[in-house]
Coordinates of C-alpha atoms in Angstrom, one line a residue:
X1 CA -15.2 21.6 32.1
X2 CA -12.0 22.4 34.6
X3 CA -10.1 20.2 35.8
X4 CA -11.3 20.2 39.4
X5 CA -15.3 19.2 38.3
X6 CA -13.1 16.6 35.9
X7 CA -11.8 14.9 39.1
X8 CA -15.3 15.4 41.2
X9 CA -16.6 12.9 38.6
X10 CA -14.0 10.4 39.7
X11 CA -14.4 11.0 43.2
X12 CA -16.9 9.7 45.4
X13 CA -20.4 11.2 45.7
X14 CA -21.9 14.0 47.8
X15 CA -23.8 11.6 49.5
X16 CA -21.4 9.2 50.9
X17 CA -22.2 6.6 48.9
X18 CA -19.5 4.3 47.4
X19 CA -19.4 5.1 44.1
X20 CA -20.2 2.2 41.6
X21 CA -17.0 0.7 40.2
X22 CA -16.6 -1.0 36.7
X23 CA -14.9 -4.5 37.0
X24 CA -13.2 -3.6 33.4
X25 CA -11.7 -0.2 33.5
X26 CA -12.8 1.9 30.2
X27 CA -9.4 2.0 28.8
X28 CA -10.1 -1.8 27.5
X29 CA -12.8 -1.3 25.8
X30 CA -11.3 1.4 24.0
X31 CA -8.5 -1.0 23.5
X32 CA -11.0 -3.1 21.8
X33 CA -13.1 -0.5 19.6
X34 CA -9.3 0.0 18.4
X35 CA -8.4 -3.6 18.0
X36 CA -11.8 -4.1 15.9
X37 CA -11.1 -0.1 13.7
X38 CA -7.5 -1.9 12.9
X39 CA -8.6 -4.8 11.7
X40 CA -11.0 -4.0 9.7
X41 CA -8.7 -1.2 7.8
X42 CA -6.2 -4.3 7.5
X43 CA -8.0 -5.8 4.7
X44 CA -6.5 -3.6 2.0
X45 CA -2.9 -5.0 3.1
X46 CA -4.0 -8.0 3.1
X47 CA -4.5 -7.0 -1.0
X48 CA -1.2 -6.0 -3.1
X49 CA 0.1 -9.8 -3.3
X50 CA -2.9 -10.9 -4.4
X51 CA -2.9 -8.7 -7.3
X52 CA 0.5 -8.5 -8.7
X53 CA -0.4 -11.5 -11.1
X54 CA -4.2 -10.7 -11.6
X55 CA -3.0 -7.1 -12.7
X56 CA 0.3 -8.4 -15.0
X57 CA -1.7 -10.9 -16.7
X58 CA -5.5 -8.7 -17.5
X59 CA -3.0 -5.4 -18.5
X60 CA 0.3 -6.7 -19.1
X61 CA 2.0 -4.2 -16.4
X62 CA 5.3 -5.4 -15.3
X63 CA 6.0 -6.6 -12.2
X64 CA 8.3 -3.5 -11.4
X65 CA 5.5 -1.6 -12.6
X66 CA 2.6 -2.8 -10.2
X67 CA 5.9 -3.5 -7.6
X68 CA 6.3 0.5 -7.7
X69 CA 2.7 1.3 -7.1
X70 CA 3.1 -0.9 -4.0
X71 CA 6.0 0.8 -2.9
X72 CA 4.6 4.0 -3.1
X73 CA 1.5 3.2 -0.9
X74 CA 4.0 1.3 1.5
X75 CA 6.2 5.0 1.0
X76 CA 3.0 6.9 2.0
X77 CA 2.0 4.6 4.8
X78 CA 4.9 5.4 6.7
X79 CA 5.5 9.1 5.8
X80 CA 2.0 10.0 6.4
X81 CA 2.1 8.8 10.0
X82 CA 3.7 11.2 12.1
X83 CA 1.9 14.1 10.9
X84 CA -1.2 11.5 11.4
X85 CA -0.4 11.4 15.3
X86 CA 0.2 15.4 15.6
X87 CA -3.4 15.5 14.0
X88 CA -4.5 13.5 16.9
X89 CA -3.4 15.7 19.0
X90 CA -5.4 18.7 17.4
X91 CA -8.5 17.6 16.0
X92 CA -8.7 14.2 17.8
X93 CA -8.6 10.2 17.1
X94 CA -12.3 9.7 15.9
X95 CA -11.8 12.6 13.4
X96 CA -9.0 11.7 11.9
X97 CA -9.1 7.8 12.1
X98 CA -13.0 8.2 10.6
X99 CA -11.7 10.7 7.9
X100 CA -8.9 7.9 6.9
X101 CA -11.0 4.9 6.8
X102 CA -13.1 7.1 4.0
X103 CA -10.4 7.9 1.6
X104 CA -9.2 4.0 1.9
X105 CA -12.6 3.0 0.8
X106 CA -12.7 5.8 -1.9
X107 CA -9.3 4.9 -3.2
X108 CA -9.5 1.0 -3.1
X109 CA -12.8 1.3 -4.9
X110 CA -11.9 3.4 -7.7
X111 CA -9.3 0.4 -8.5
X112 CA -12.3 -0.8 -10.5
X113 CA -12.3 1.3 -13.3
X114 CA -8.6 2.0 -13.7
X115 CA -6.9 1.3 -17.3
X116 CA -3.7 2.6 -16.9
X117 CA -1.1 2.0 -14.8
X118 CA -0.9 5.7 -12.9
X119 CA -4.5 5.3 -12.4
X120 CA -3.3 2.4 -10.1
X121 CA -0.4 4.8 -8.7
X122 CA -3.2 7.7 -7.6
X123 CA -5.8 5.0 -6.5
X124 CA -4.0 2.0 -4.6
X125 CA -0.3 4.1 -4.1
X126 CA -1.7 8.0 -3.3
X127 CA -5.3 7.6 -1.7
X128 CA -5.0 4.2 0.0
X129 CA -1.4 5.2 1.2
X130 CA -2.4 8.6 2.5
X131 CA -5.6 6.9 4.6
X132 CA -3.8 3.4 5.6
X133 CA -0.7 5.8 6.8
X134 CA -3.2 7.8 9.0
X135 CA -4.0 4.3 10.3
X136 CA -0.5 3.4 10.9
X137 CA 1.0 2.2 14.6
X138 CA 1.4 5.2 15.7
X139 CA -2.6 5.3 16.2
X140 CA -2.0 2.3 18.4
X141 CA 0.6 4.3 20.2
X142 CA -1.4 7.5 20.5
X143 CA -4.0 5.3 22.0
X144 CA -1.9 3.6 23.9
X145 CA 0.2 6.6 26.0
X146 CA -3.2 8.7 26.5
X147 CA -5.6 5.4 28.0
X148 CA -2.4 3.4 29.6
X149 CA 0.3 4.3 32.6
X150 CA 0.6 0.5 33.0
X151 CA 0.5 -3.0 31.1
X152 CA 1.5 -0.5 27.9
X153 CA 3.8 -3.3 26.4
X154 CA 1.1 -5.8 26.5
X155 CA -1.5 -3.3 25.2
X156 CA 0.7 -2.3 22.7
X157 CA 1.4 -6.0 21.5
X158 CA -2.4 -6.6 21.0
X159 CA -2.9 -3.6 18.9
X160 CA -0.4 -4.3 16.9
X161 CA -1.1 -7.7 16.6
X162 CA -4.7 -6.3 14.9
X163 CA -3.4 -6.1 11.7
X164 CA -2.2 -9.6 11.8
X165 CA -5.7 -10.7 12.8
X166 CA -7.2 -8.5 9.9
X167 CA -4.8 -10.7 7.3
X168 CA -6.0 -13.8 9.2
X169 CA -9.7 -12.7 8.2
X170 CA -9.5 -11.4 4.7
X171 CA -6.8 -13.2 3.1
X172 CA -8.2 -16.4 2.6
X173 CA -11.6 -15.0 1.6
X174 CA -9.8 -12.3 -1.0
X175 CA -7.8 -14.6 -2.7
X176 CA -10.7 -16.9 -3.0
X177 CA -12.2 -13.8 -4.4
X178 CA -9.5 -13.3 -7.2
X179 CA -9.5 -16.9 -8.1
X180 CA -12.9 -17.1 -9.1
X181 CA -14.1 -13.7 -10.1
X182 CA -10.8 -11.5 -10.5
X183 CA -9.7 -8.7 -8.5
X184 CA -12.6 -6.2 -9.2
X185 CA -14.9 -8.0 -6.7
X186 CA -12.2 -8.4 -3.9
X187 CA -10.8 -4.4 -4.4
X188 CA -14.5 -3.8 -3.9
X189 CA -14.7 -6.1 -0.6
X190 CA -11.4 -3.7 0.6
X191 CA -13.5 -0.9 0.4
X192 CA -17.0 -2.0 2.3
X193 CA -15.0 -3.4 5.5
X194 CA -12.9 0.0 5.6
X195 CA -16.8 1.6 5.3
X196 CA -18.2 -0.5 7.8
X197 CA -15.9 0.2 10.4
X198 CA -16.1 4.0 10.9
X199 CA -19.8 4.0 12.4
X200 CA -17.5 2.4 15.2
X201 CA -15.2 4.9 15.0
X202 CA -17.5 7.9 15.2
X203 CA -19.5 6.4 17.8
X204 CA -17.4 4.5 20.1
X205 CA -14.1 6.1 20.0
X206 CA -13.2 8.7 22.9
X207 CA -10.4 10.7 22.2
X208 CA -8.8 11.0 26.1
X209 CA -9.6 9.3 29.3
X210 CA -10.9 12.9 30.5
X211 CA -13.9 12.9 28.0
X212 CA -15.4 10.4 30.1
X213 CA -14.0 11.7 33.5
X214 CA -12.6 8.6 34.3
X215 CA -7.9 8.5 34.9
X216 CA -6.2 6.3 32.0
X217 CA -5.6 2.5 33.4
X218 CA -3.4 2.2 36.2
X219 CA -2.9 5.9 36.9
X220 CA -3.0 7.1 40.4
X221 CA -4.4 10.9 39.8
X222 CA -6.9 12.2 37.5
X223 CA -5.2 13.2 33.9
X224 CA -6.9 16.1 32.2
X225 CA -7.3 16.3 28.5
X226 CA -4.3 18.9 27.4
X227 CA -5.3 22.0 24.9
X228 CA -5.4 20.9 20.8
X229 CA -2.2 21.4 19.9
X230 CA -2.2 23.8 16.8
X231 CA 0.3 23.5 14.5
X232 CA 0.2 19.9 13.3
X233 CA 2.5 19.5 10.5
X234 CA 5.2 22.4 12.7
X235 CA 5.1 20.6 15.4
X236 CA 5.8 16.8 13.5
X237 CA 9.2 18.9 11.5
X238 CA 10.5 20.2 14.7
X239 CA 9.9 16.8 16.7
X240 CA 11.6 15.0 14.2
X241 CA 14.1 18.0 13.7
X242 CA 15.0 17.4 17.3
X243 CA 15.3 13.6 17.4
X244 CA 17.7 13.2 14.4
X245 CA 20.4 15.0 16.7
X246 CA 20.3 12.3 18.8
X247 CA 21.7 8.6 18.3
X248 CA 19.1 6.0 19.5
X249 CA 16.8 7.5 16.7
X250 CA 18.7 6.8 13.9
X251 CA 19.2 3.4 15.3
X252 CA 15.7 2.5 15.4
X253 CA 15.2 4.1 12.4
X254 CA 17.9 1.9 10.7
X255 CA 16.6 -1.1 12.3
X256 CA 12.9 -0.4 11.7
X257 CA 13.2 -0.2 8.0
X258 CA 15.3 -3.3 8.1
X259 CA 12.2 -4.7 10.1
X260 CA 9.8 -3.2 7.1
X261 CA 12.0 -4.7 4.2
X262 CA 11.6 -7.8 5.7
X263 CA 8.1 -8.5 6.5
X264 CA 5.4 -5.8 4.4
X265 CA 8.2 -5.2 1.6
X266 CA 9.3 -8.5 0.8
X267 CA 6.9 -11.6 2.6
X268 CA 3.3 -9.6 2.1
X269 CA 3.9 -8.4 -0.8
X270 CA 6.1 -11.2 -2.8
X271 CA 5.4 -14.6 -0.9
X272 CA 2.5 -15.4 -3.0
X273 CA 3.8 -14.9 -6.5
X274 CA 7.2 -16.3 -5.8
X275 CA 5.0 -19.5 -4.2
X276 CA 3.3 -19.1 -7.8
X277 CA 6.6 -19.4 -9.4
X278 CA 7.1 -22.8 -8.0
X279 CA 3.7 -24.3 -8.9
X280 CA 1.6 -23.1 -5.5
X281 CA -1.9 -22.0 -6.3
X282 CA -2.7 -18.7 -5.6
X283 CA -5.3 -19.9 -2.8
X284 CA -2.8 -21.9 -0.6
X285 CA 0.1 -19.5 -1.0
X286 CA -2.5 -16.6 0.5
X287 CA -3.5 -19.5 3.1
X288 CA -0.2 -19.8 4.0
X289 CA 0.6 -16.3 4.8
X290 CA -2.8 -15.6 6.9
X291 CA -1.8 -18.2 9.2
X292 CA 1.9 -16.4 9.7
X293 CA -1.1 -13.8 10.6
X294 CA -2.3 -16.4 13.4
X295 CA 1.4 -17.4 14.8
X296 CA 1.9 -13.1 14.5
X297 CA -0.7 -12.6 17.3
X298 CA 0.5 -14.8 19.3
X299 CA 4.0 -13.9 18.8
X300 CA 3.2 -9.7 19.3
X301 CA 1.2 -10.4 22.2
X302 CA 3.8 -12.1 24.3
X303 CA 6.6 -10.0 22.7
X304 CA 4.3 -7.0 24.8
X305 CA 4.3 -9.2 27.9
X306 CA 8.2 -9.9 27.6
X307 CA 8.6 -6.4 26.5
X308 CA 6.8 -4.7 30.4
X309 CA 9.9 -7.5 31.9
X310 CA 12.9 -7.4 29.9
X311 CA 15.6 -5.0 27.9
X312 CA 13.7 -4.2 24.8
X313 CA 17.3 -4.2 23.0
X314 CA 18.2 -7.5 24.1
X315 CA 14.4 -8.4 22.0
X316 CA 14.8 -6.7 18.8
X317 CA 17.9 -7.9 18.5
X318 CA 16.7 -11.4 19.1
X319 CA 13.6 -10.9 17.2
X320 CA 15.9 -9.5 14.3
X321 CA 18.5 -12.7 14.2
X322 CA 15.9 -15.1 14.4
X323 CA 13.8 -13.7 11.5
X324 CA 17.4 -13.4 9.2
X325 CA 18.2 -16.7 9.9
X326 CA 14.3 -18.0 8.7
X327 CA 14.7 -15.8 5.3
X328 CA 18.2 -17.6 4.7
X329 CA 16.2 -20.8 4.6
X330 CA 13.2 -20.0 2.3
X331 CA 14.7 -20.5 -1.0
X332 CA 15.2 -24.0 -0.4
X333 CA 11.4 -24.7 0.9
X334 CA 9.2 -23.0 -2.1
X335 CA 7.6 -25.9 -3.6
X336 CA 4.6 -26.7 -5.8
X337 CA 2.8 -28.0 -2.3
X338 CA 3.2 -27.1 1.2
X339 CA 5.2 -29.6 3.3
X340 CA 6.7 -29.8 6.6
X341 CA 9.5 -27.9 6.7
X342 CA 7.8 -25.1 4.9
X343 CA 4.8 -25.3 7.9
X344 CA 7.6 -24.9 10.1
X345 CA 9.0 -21.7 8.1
X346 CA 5.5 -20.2 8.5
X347 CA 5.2 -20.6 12.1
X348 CA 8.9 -19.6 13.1
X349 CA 8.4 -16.1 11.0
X350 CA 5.0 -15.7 12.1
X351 CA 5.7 -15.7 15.5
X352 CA 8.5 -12.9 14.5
X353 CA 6.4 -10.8 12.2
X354 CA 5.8 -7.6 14.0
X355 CA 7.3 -8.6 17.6
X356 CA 9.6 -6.3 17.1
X357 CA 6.8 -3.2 17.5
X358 CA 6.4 -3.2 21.3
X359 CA 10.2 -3.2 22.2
X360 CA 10.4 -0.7 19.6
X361 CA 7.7 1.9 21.3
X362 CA 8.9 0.8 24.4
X363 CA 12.3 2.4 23.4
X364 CA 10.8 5.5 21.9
X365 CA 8.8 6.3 24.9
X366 CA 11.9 5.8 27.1
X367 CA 14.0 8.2 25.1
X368 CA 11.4 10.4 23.7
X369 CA 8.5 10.9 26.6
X370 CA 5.3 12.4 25.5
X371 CA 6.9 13.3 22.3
X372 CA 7.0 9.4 21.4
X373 CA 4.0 8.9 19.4
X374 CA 5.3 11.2 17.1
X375 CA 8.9 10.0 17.2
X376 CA 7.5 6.4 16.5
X377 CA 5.7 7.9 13.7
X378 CA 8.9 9.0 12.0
X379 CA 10.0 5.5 12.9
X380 CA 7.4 3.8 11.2
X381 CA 7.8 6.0 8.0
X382 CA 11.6 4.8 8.0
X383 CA 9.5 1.0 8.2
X384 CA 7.3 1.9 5.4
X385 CA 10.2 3.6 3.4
X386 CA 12.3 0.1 3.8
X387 CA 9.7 -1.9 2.9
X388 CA 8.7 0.4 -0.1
X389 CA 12.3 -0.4 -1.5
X390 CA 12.3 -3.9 -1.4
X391 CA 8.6 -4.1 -2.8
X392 CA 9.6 -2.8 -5.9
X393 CA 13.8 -3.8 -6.0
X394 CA 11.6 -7.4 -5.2
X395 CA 9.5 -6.5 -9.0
X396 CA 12.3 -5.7 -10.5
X397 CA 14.6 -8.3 -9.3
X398 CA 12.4 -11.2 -9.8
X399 CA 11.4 -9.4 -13.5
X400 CA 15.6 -9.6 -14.5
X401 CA 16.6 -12.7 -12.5
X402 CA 13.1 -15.0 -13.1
X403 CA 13.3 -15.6 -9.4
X404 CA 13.7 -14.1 -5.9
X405 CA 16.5 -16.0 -4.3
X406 CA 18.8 -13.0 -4.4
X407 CA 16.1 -11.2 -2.5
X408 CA 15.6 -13.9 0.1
X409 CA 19.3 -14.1 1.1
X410 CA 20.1 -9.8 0.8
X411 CA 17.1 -10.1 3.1
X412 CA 18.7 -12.1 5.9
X413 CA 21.6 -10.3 6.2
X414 CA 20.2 -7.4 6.5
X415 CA 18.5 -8.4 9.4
X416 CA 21.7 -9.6 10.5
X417 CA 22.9 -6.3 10.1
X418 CA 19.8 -4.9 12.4
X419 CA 19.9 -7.3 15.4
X420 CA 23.6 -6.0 15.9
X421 CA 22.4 -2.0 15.5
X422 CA 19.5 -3.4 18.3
X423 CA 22.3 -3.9 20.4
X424 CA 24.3 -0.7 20.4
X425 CA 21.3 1.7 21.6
X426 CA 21.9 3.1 24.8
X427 CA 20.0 2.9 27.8
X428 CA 20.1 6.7 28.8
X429 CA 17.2 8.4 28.1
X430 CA 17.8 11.6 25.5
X431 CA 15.2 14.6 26.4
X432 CA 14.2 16.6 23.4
X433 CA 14.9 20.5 23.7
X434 CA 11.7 21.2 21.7
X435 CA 8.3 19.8 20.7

């Protein structure tokens, strides 16, 4: 279809008629069949805490040892994505979203029958890395840029703050899972909600405002739907190739993987057991860290809306002093039960969980234009790579100090360290010489 029949279907009819108008533009529901496909492929991150004493007690695998299968999913998570979002580009979100959500639910459910520990590196670290990476932000993003001209920020806060709502849903029912009949029945769980949501995905999912004949939400033209781009994993290297000359990149980088070491690395992947340590059950620690899921919607959300009004530097590096300060404190409130000032620990950081996502696109799409999904995607891998490290230094520290206070603290200055690198990116947009 050209172009020109593309914008006839927007226009009004040949018989004068006022066309009939949708109260809620398409782009939202989109929104939502995204919102719904990310929550339901949160479930398996919702997972690895949960497991690192199930898995150390039924095989006798060291903490470092299961820690380094988690790091290398996290690892995969994040390098997988920008080639993920150039694949968008050729073959198409449904495709590739739909393919991901498979090998998640192939890999997570051929945990069951592993023995040996590089069965869990191939299973939970190579297949459910390569499929949750393909499902990384930078399918919120791609989604994002292609339905949105305005309210991006916002839009981008709520997908984000999916995941969050998929830990709300499945952690409490997982680790009630693993309590009372292990972690084969909850790995299997992991696998039939990643299942269940790519009927969704196939059917629901359009790839570009265009396919519908409809402009992307608060456009003032008709967009069409560009040409595949071939050359998927070229045109990711020489994106990336072209960003690293420039400043701002390594900056979010830098601060990004700070932002991963902090949250997926060490909270999502360590809270529980080091709550265990100090006499929390398994159940309430897992409880505790689905509602920082709650306070994390919230907290993305309005970090969207603050994000459309204010300097996205001046946020992260809020966002980034705030959450080094929490992590200074934690040490001193694990206890066998949960108390006040601990409830108040769980709120502050769960507000500050991800809100550091939508000022972080924001910037890429202001240095980086149409080449910002991919450029976030490289973003996100430095994310994943941060939190990858302090998933398994986290094992390993807490297997050769019986604790993880020296975690806790190196933690909070490092986010010291980002909230000053938030600060230093310049405002002038940088325009790439190739893509």
């Amino acid at each position: 279809m050209t172009t020109t029949s593309k914008t006839a279907a927007v226009g009004p009819p040949a018989s004068g008629r006022k066309p009939i108008r949708l109260r809620v533009h398409r782009a939202w529901f989109v929104a939502a069949v995204t919102f719904v496909t990310i929550i339901g492929a949160a479930a398996f991150r919702a997972v690895p805490g949960l497991f690192i004493d199930p898995l150390n007690e039924e095989f006798g695998w060291s903490r470092g040892t299961i820690g380094a299968a988690v790091s290398v999913n996290l690892a995969l998570y994040g390098l997988t994505a920008p080639f993920a979002a150039a694949l968008m580009d050729r073959y198409g979100i449904r495709r590739v979203v739909a393919v991901a959500l498979t090998v998640i639910a192939a890999g997570s459910g051929a945990t069951v029958w592993m023995t040996a520990a590089w069965q869990l590196m191939l299973c939970w670290g190579l297949l459910v890395g390569l499929g949750s990476g393909s499902m990384a932000l930078a399918f919120a993003a791609t989604v994002t840029n292609r339905w949105f001209t305005e309210r991006r920020g916002l839009v981008s806060g709520i997908l984000t703050a999916a995941s969050a709502s998929g830990q709300l849903i499945f952690l409490p029912l997982l680790s009630w899972i693993v309590d009372r009949y292990s972690w084969r029945p909850a790995a299997v769980t992991v696998a039939l909600a990643a299942l269940a949501v790519v009927p969704f995905v196939w059917l629901l999912l359009h790839d570009h405002p265009a396919d519908i004949g409809q402009k992307p939400y608060g456009a003032k033209e008709f967009v069409p739907k560009p040409a595949p781009v071939p050359g998927a994993a070229r045109r990711t290297l020489t994106v990336l190739a072209s960003a690293a000359r420039t400043g701002p990149f390594w900056l979010l980088a830098g601060t990004f993987a700070i932002c991963g070491a902090s949250t997926n690395g060490l909270i999502q992947t360590h809270f529980v057991p080091a709550s265990h340590d100090h006499g929390m059950p398994i159940t309430t620690a897992a409880s505790l860290l689905a509602v920082i899921g709650v306070f994390d919607v919230v907290g993305t959300v309005a970090s969207g809306w603050f994000t459309d009004r204010f300097d996205a530097r001046r946020l992260l590096a809020v966002y980034y002093a705030l959450r080094g300060v929490s992590l200074l404190f934690l040490p001193l409130l694990l206890a066998p039960s949960v108390h006040p000032p601990m409830l108040l620990f769980i709120v502050f950081y769960g507000l500050d969980w991800v809100a550091t996502v939508p000022p972080t696109l924001a910037l890429c799409r202001e240095h980086y234009g149409d080449d910002s999904p991919i450029v976030f995607g490289w973003v996100l891998a430095s994310h994943q790579v941060g939190a990858a490290i302090v998933a398994f230094v986290g094992g390993l520290a807490r297997d050769a100090f019986g604790s993880y206070d020296v975690v806790w603290l190196a933690s909070g200055a490092l986010c010291a360290a980002a909230a000053l690198m938030a600060l230093v990116i310049r405002k002038r947009p940088v325009v790439l010489t190739a893509s």
